[in-house]
PDB file of N, CA and C in Angstrom:
ATOM      1  N   MET A   1      19.069  43.340   0.567  1.00  0.00           N
ATOM      2  CA  MET A   1      19.471  41.975   0.805  1.00  0.00           C
ATOM      3  C   MET A   1      18.332  41.178   1.438  1.00  0.00           C
ATOM      4  N   ARG A   2      17.652  41.825   2.390  1.00  0.00           N
ATOM      5  CA  ARG A   2      16.552  41.143   3.073  1.00  0.00           C
ATOM      6  C   ARG A   2      15.412  40.851   2.091  1.00  0.00           C
ATOM      7  N   PHE A   3      15.141  41.793   1.205  1.00  0.00           N
ATOM      8  CA  PHE A   3      14.086  41.610   0.207  1.00  0.00           C
ATOM      9  C   PHE A   3      14.409  40.431  -0.716  1.00  0.00           C
ATOM     10  N   ALA A   4      15.669  40.295  -1.089  1.00  0.00           N
ATOM     11  CA  ALA A   4      16.085  39.195  -1.962  1.00  0.00           C
ATOM     12  C   ALA A   4      15.928  37.855  -1.257  1.00  0.00           C
ATOM     13  N   THR A   5      16.233  37.811   0.026  1.00  0.00           N
ATOM     14  CA  THR A   5      16.102  36.569   0.787  1.00  0.00           C
ATOM     15  C   THR A   5      14.646  36.151   0.888  1.00  0.00           C
ATOM     16  N   VAL A   6      13.778  37.110   1.181  1.00  0.00           N
ATOM     17  CA  VAL A   6      12.343  36.814   1.283  1.00  0.00           C
ATOM     18  C   VAL A   6      11.807  36.398  -0.083  1.00  0.00           C
ATOM     19  N   GLY A   7      12.229  37.085  -1.128  1.00  0.00           N
ATOM     20  CA  GLY A   7      11.793  36.739  -2.476  1.00  0.00           C
ATOM     21  C   GLY A   7      12.238  35.350  -2.877  1.00  0.00           C
ATOM     22  N   LEU A   8      13.470  35.008  -2.555  1.00  0.00           N
ATOM     23  CA  LEU A   8      13.985  33.678  -2.865  1.00  0.00           C
ATOM     24  C   LEU A   8      13.225  32.605  -2.093  1.00  0.00           C
ATOM     25  N   ALA A   9      12.914  32.886  -0.836  1.00  0.00           N
ATOM     26  CA  ALA A   9      12.156  31.930  -0.023  1.00  0.00           C
ATOM     27  C   ALA A   9      10.769  31.714  -0.621  1.00  0.00           C
ATOM     28  N   LEU A  10      10.129  32.776  -1.075  1.00  0.00           N
ATOM     29  CA  LEU A  10       8.808  32.651  -1.701  1.00  0.00           C
ATOM     30  C   LEU A  10       8.875  31.834  -2.990  1.00  0.00           C
ATOM     31  N   VAL A  11       9.897  32.062  -3.780  1.00  0.00           N
ATOM     32  CA  VAL A  11      10.049  31.311  -5.029  1.00  0.00           C
ATOM     33  C   VAL A  11      10.221  29.826  -4.736  1.00  0.00           C
ATOM     34  N   PHE A  12      11.041  29.497  -3.751  1.00  0.00           N
ATOM     35  CA  PHE A  12      11.246  28.086  -3.403  1.00  0.00           C
ATOM     36  C   PHE A  12       9.967  27.450  -2.874  1.00  0.00           C
ATOM     37  N   MET A  13       9.197  28.199  -2.079  1.00  0.00           N
ATOM     38  CA  MET A  13       7.934  27.648  -1.569  1.00  0.00           C
ATOM     39  C   MET A  13       6.946  27.406  -2.703  1.00  0.00           C
ATOM     40  N   LEU A  14       6.883  28.319  -3.652  1.00  0.00           N
ATOM     41  CA  LEU A  14       5.989  28.133  -4.796  1.00  0.00           C
ATOM     42  C   LEU A  14       6.418  26.937  -5.637  1.00  0.00           C
ATOM     43  N   MET A  15       7.709  26.776  -5.830  1.00  0.00           N
ATOM     44  CA  MET A  15       8.197  25.639  -6.610  1.00  0.00           C
ATOM     45  C   MET A  15       7.920  24.322  -5.898  1.00  0.00           C
ATOM     46  N   ALA A  16       8.046  24.319  -4.592  1.00  0.00           N
ATOM     47  CA  ALA A  16       7.796  23.094  -3.834  1.00  0.00           C
ATOM     48  C   ALA A  16       6.319  22.735  -3.849  1.00  0.00           C
ATOM     49  N   GLY A  17       5.452  23.733  -3.930  1.00  0.00           N
ATOM     50  CA  GLY A  17       4.016  23.480  -3.924  1.00  0.00           C
ATOM     51  C   GLY A  17       3.468  23.031  -5.264  1.00  0.00           C
ATOM     52  N   CYS A  18       4.204  23.245  -6.326  1.00  0.00           N
ATOM     53  CA  CYS A  18       3.734  22.852  -7.653  1.00  0.00           C
ATOM     54  C   CYS A  18       4.020  21.376  -7.877  1.00  0.00           C
ATOM     55  N   SER A  19       2.999  20.675  -8.288  1.00  0.00           N
ATOM     56  CA  SER A  19       3.202  19.256  -8.583  1.00  0.00           C
ATOM     57  C   SER A  19       3.336  19.071 -10.086  1.00  0.00           C
ATOM     58  N   PRO A  20       4.066  18.063 -10.520  1.00  0.00           N
ATOM     59  CA  PRO A  20       4.252  17.853 -11.947  1.00  0.00           C
ATOM     60  C   PRO A  20       3.013  17.296 -12.636  1.00  0.00           C
ATOM     61  N   GLY A  21       2.008  16.939 -11.905  1.00  0.00           N
ATOM     62  CA  GLY A  21       0.791  16.380 -12.489  1.00  0.00           C
ATOM     63  C   GLY A  21       0.207  15.351 -11.557  1.00  0.00           C
ATOM     64  N   ASP A  22      -0.566  14.458 -12.116  1.00  0.00           N
ATOM     65  CA  ASP A  22      -1.169  13.413 -11.305  1.00  0.00           C
ATOM     66  C   ASP A  22      -0.096  12.432 -10.850  1.00  0.00           C
ATOM     67  N   SER A  23      -0.070  12.200  -9.561  1.00  0.00           N
ATOM     68  CA  SER A  23       0.878  11.213  -9.048  1.00  0.00           C
ATOM     69  C   SER A  23       0.217   9.842  -9.100  1.00  0.00           C
ATOM     70  N   PRO A  24       0.992   8.799  -9.281  1.00  0.00           N
ATOM     71  CA  PRO A  24       0.402   7.458  -9.350  1.00  0.00           C
ATOM     72  C   PRO A  24      -0.210   7.076  -8.007  1.00  0.00           C
ATOM     73  N   GLU A  25      -1.235   6.267  -8.067  1.00  0.00           N
ATOM     74  CA  GLU A  25      -1.885   5.797  -6.854  1.00  0.00           C
ATOM     75  C   GLU A  25      -0.912   4.927  -6.068  1.00  0.00           C
ATOM     76  N   PRO A  26      -0.848   5.123  -4.769  1.00  0.00           N
ATOM     77  CA  PRO A  26       0.035   4.256  -3.981  1.00  0.00           C
ATOM     78  C   PRO A  26      -0.493   2.830  -3.959  1.00  0.00           C
ATOM     79  N   GLN A  27       0.416   1.886  -3.977  1.00  0.00           N
ATOM     80  CA  GLN A  27       0.010   0.483  -3.970  1.00  0.00           C
ATOM     81  C   GLN A  27      -0.469   0.090  -2.584  1.00  0.00           C
ATOM     82  N   THR A  28      -1.431  -0.795  -2.557  1.00  0.00           N
ATOM     83  CA  THR A  28      -1.852  -1.345  -1.282  1.00  0.00           C
ATOM     84  C   THR A  28      -0.801  -2.341  -0.817  1.00  0.00           C
ATOM     85  N   ASP A  29      -0.864  -2.688   0.442  1.00  0.00           N
ATOM     86  CA  ASP A  29       0.095  -3.664   0.965  1.00  0.00           C
ATOM     87  C   ASP A  29      -0.037  -4.997   0.237  1.00  0.00           C
ATOM     88  N   ALA A  30      -1.277  -5.397  -0.036  1.00  0.00           N
ATOM     89  CA  ALA A  30      -1.497  -6.681  -0.707  1.00  0.00           C
ATOM     90  C   ALA A  30      -0.928  -6.667  -2.124  1.00  0.00           C
ATOM     91  N   ALA A  31      -1.105  -5.559  -2.841  1.00  0.00           N
ATOM     92  CA  ALA A  31      -0.581  -5.469  -4.208  1.00  0.00           C
ATOM     93  C   ALA A  31       0.942  -5.498  -4.202  1.00  0.00           C
ATOM     94  N   ARG A  32       1.538  -4.786  -3.252  1.00  0.00           N
ATOM     95  CA  ARG A  32       2.997  -4.782  -3.159  1.00  0.00           C
ATOM     96  C   ARG A  32       3.515  -6.174  -2.799  1.00  0.00           C
ATOM     97  N   ASP A  33       2.860  -6.830  -1.835  1.00  0.00           N
ATOM     98  CA  ASP A  33       3.293  -8.167  -1.430  1.00  0.00           C
ATOM     99  C   ASP A  33       3.130  -9.172  -2.564  1.00  0.00           C
ATOM    100  N   SER A  34       2.058  -9.050  -3.345  1.00  0.00           N
ATOM    101  CA  SER A  34       1.858  -9.950  -4.483  1.00  0.00           C
ATOM    102  C   SER A  34       2.948  -9.759  -5.530  1.00  0.00           C
ATOM    103  N   ALA A  35       3.328  -8.516  -5.763  1.00  0.00           N
ATOM    104  CA  ALA A  35       4.394  -8.248  -6.733  1.00  0.00           C
ATOM    105  C   ALA A  35       5.712  -8.847  -6.259  1.00  0.00           C
ATOM    106  N   ILE A  36       5.970  -8.747  -4.968  1.00  0.00           N
ATOM    107  CA  ILE A  36       7.198  -9.340  -4.424  1.00  0.00           C
ATOM    108  C   ILE A  36       7.145 -10.859  -4.531  1.00  0.00           C
ATOM    109  N   ALA A  37       5.989 -11.449  -4.207  1.00  0.00           N
ATOM    110  CA  ALA A  37       5.854 -12.908  -4.235  1.00  0.00           C
ATOM    111  C   ALA A  37       6.059 -13.476  -5.632  1.00  0.00           C
ATOM    112  N   GLU A  38       5.694 -12.724  -6.660  1.00  0.00           N
ATOM    113  CA  GLU A  38       5.817 -13.207  -8.035  1.00  0.00           C
ATOM    114  C   GLU A  38       7.196 -12.932  -8.636  1.00  0.00           C
ATOM    115  N   SER A  39       8.040 -12.221  -7.895  1.00  0.00           N
ATOM    116  CA  SER A  39       9.360 -11.894  -8.434  1.00  0.00           C
ATOM    117  C   SER A  39      10.359 -13.015  -8.137  1.00  0.00           C
ATOM    118  N   ALA A  40      11.546 -12.843  -8.652  1.00  0.00           N
ATOM    119  CA  ALA A  40      12.592 -13.854  -8.468  1.00  0.00           C
ATOM    120  C   ALA A  40      13.613 -13.423  -7.423  1.00  0.00           C
ATOM    121  N   ILE A  41      13.256 -12.457  -6.588  1.00  0.00           N
ATOM    122  CA  ILE A  41      14.216 -12.000  -5.584  1.00  0.00           C
ATOM    123  C   ILE A  41      14.266 -12.974  -4.412  1.00  0.00           C
ATOM    124  N   PRO A  42      15.373 -12.990  -3.678  1.00  0.00           N
ATOM    125  CA  PRO A  42      15.454 -13.876  -2.511  1.00  0.00           C
ATOM    126  C   PRO A  42      14.374 -13.517  -1.490  1.00  0.00           C
ATOM    127  N   GLY A  43      13.732 -14.514  -0.960  1.00  0.00           N
ATOM    128  CA  GLY A  43      12.672 -14.298   0.019  1.00  0.00           C
ATOM    129  C   GLY A  43      11.285 -14.259  -0.581  1.00  0.00           C
ATOM    130  N   ALA A  44      11.185 -14.293  -1.901  1.00  0.00           N
ATOM    131  CA  ALA A  44       9.876 -14.228  -2.546  1.00  0.00           C
ATOM    132  C   ALA A  44       9.035 -15.453  -2.208  1.00  0.00           C
ATOM    133  N   ALA A  45       9.677 -16.600  -2.060  1.00  0.00           N
ATOM    134  CA  ALA A  45       8.934 -17.820  -1.720  1.00  0.00           C
ATOM    135  C   ALA A  45       8.313 -17.701  -0.334  1.00  0.00           C
ATOM    136  N   GLY A  46       9.013 -17.067   0.591  1.00  0.00           N
ATOM    137  CA  GLY A  46       8.464 -16.855   1.928  1.00  0.00           C
ATOM    138  C   GLY A  46       7.272 -15.925   1.911  1.00  0.00           C
ATOM    139  N   VAL A  47       7.345 -14.883   1.101  1.00  0.00           N
ATOM    140  CA  VAL A  47       6.221 -13.952   0.973  1.00  0.00           C
ATOM    141  C   VAL A  47       5.039 -14.671   0.338  1.00  0.00           C
ATOM    142  N   ARG A  48       5.312 -15.482  -0.682  1.00  0.00           N
ATOM    143  CA  ARG A  48       4.254 -16.246  -1.350  1.00  0.00           C
ATOM    144  C   ARG A  48       3.565 -17.180  -0.355  1.00  0.00           C
ATOM    145  N   SER A  49       4.352 -17.851   0.471  1.00  0.00           N
ATOM    146  CA  SER A  49       3.803 -18.763   1.470  1.00  0.00           C
ATOM    147  C   SER A  49       2.969 -18.008   2.506  1.00  0.00           C
ATOM    148  N   ALA A  50       3.445 -16.856   2.931  1.00  0.00           N
ATOM    149  CA  ALA A  50       2.703 -16.056   3.909  1.00  0.00           C
ATOM    150  C   ALA A  50       1.382 -15.567   3.329  1.00  0.00           C
ATOM    151  N   LEU A  51       1.388 -15.162   2.063  1.00  0.00           N
ATOM    152  CA  LEU A  51       0.146 -14.725   1.424  1.00  0.00           C
ATOM    153  C   LEU A  51      -0.845 -15.874   1.315  1.00  0.00           C
ATOM    154  N   SER A  52      -0.358 -17.052   0.973  1.00  0.00           N
ATOM    155  CA  SER A  52      -1.220 -18.224   0.865  1.00  0.00           C
ATOM    156  C   SER A  52      -1.830 -18.568   2.219  1.00  0.00           C
ATOM    157  N   THR A  53      -1.020 -18.509   3.265  1.00  0.00           N
ATOM    158  CA  THR A  53      -1.514 -18.792   4.611  1.00  0.00           C
ATOM    159  C   THR A  53      -2.552 -17.763   5.036  1.00  0.00           C
ATOM    160  N   ALA A  54      -2.304 -16.499   4.742  1.00  0.00           N
ATOM    161  CA  ALA A  54      -3.258 -15.444   5.093  1.00  0.00           C
ATOM    162  C   ALA A  54      -4.569 -15.617   4.335  1.00  0.00           C
ATOM    163  N   ASP A  55      -4.490 -15.987   3.060  1.00  0.00           N
ATOM    164  CA  ASP A  55      -5.703 -16.220   2.277  1.00  0.00           C
ATOM    165  C   ASP A  55      -6.491 -17.403   2.825  1.00  0.00           C
ATOM    166  N   SER A  56      -5.785 -18.462   3.212  1.00  0.00           N
ATOM    167  CA  SER A  56      -6.455 -19.634   3.782  1.00  0.00           C
ATOM    168  C   SER A  56      -7.142 -19.280   5.094  1.00  0.00           C
ATOM    169  N   ALA A  57      -6.470 -18.492   5.924  1.00  0.00           N
ATOM    170  CA  ALA A  57      -7.055 -18.087   7.201  1.00  0.00           C
ATOM    171  C   ALA A  57      -8.281 -17.205   6.984  1.00  0.00           C
ATOM    172  N   ALA A  58      -8.223 -16.320   6.013  1.00  0.00           N
ATOM    173  CA  ALA A  58      -9.369 -15.453   5.723  1.00  0.00           C
ATOM    174  C   ALA A  58     -10.550 -16.273   5.218  1.00  0.00           C
ATOM    175  N   ALA A  59     -10.278 -17.264   4.378  1.00  0.00           N
ATOM    176  CA  ALA A  59     -11.352 -18.126   3.876  1.00  0.00           C
ATOM    177  C   ALA A  59     -11.967 -18.931   5.010  1.00  0.00           C
ATOM    178  N   ARG A  60     -11.123 -19.396   5.920  1.00  0.00           N
ATOM    179  CA  ARG A  60     -11.641 -20.166   7.061  1.00  0.00           C
ATOM    180  C   ARG A  60     -12.511 -19.285   7.955  1.00  0.00           C
ATOM    181  N   ARG A  61     -12.053 -18.063   8.214  1.00  0.00           N
ATOM    182  CA  ARG A  61     -12.861 -17.141   9.022  1.00  0.00           C
ATOM    183  C   ARG A  61     -14.195 -16.852   8.355  1.00  0.00           C
ATOM    184  N   ALA A  62     -14.193 -16.712   7.047  1.00  0.00           N
ATOM    185  CA  ALA A  62     -15.440 -16.450   6.324  1.00  0.00           C
ATOM    186  C   ALA A  62     -16.393 -17.630   6.456  1.00  0.00           C
ATOM    187  N   ARG A  63     -15.859 -18.855   6.353  1.00  0.00           N
ATOM    188  CA  ARG A  63     -16.707 -20.042   6.524  1.00  0.00           C
ATOM    189  C   ARG A  63     -17.265 -20.106   7.943  1.00  0.00           C
ATOM    190  N   GLU A  64     -16.417 -19.836   8.938  1.00  0.00           N
ATOM    191  CA  GLU A  64     -16.871 -19.871  10.326  1.00  0.00           C
ATOM    192  C   GLU A  64     -17.935 -18.809  10.585  1.00  0.00           C
ATOM    193  N   ASP A  65     -17.741 -17.620  10.009  1.00  0.00           N
ATOM    194  CA  ASP A  65     -18.727 -16.555  10.183  1.00  0.00           C
ATOM    195  C   ASP A  65     -20.058 -16.924   9.554  1.00  0.00           C
ATOM    196  N   SER A  66     -20.010 -17.567   8.381  1.00  0.00           N
ATOM    197  CA  SER A  66     -21.266 -17.944   7.730  1.00  0.00           C
ATOM    198  C   SER A  66     -21.975 -19.032   8.523  1.00  0.00           C
ATOM    199  N   ILE A  67     -21.220 -19.930   9.152  1.00  0.00           N
ATOM    200  CA  ILE A  67     -21.835 -20.966   9.990  1.00  0.00           C
ATOM    201  C   ILE A  67     -22.471 -20.326  11.216  1.00  0.00           C
ATOM    202  N   MET A  68     -21.764 -19.378  11.833  1.00  0.00           N
ATOM    203  CA  MET A  68     -22.287 -18.708  13.027  1.00  0.00           C
ATOM    204  C   MET A  68     -23.542 -17.909  12.705  1.00  0.00           C
ATOM    205  N   SER A  69     -23.572 -17.244  11.555  1.00  0.00           N
ATOM    206  CA  SER A  69     -24.755 -16.457  11.205  1.00  0.00           C
ATOM    207  C   SER A  69     -25.921 -17.370  10.842  1.00  0.00           C
ATOM    208  N   ALA A  70     -25.652 -18.559  10.320  1.00  0.00           N
ATOM    209  CA  ALA A  70     -26.719 -19.515  10.012  1.00  0.00           C
ATOM    210  C   ALA A  70     -27.294 -20.091  11.301  1.00  0.00           C
ATOM    211  N   ASP A  71     -26.467 -20.268  12.337  1.00  0.00           N
ATOM    212  CA  ASP A  71     -26.933 -20.777  13.621  1.00  0.00           C
ATOM    213  C   ASP A  71     -27.808 -19.762  14.344  1.00  0.00           C
ATOM    214  N   ASP A  72     -27.577 -18.475  14.117  1.00  0.00           N
ATOM    215  CA  ASP A  72     -28.342 -17.431  14.796  1.00  0.00           C
ATOM    216  C   ASP A  72     -29.765 -17.325  14.264  1.00  0.00           C
ATOM    217  N   GLN A  73     -30.026 -17.804  13.091  1.00  0.00           N
ATOM    218  CA  GLN A  73     -31.353 -17.638  12.483  1.00  0.00           C
ATOM    219  C   GLN A  73     -32.279 -18.736  12.836  1.00  0.00           C
TER     220      GLN A  73
END
């Protein structure tokens, strides 16, 4: 009985360790948020607005950084 239990445990561990193949790459947060923003689900407009605001802030930071680096030279 003990041998059967150990054998069964080994079989289950081997089955759990086998993967069916290549798993899809996980989406980045930005890709997932973009997919939500483009959908017709409730709240998509809010996600779209938040993404737009984040993009605007990133562009502004980039402009400020380029001005600061130009002042240093």
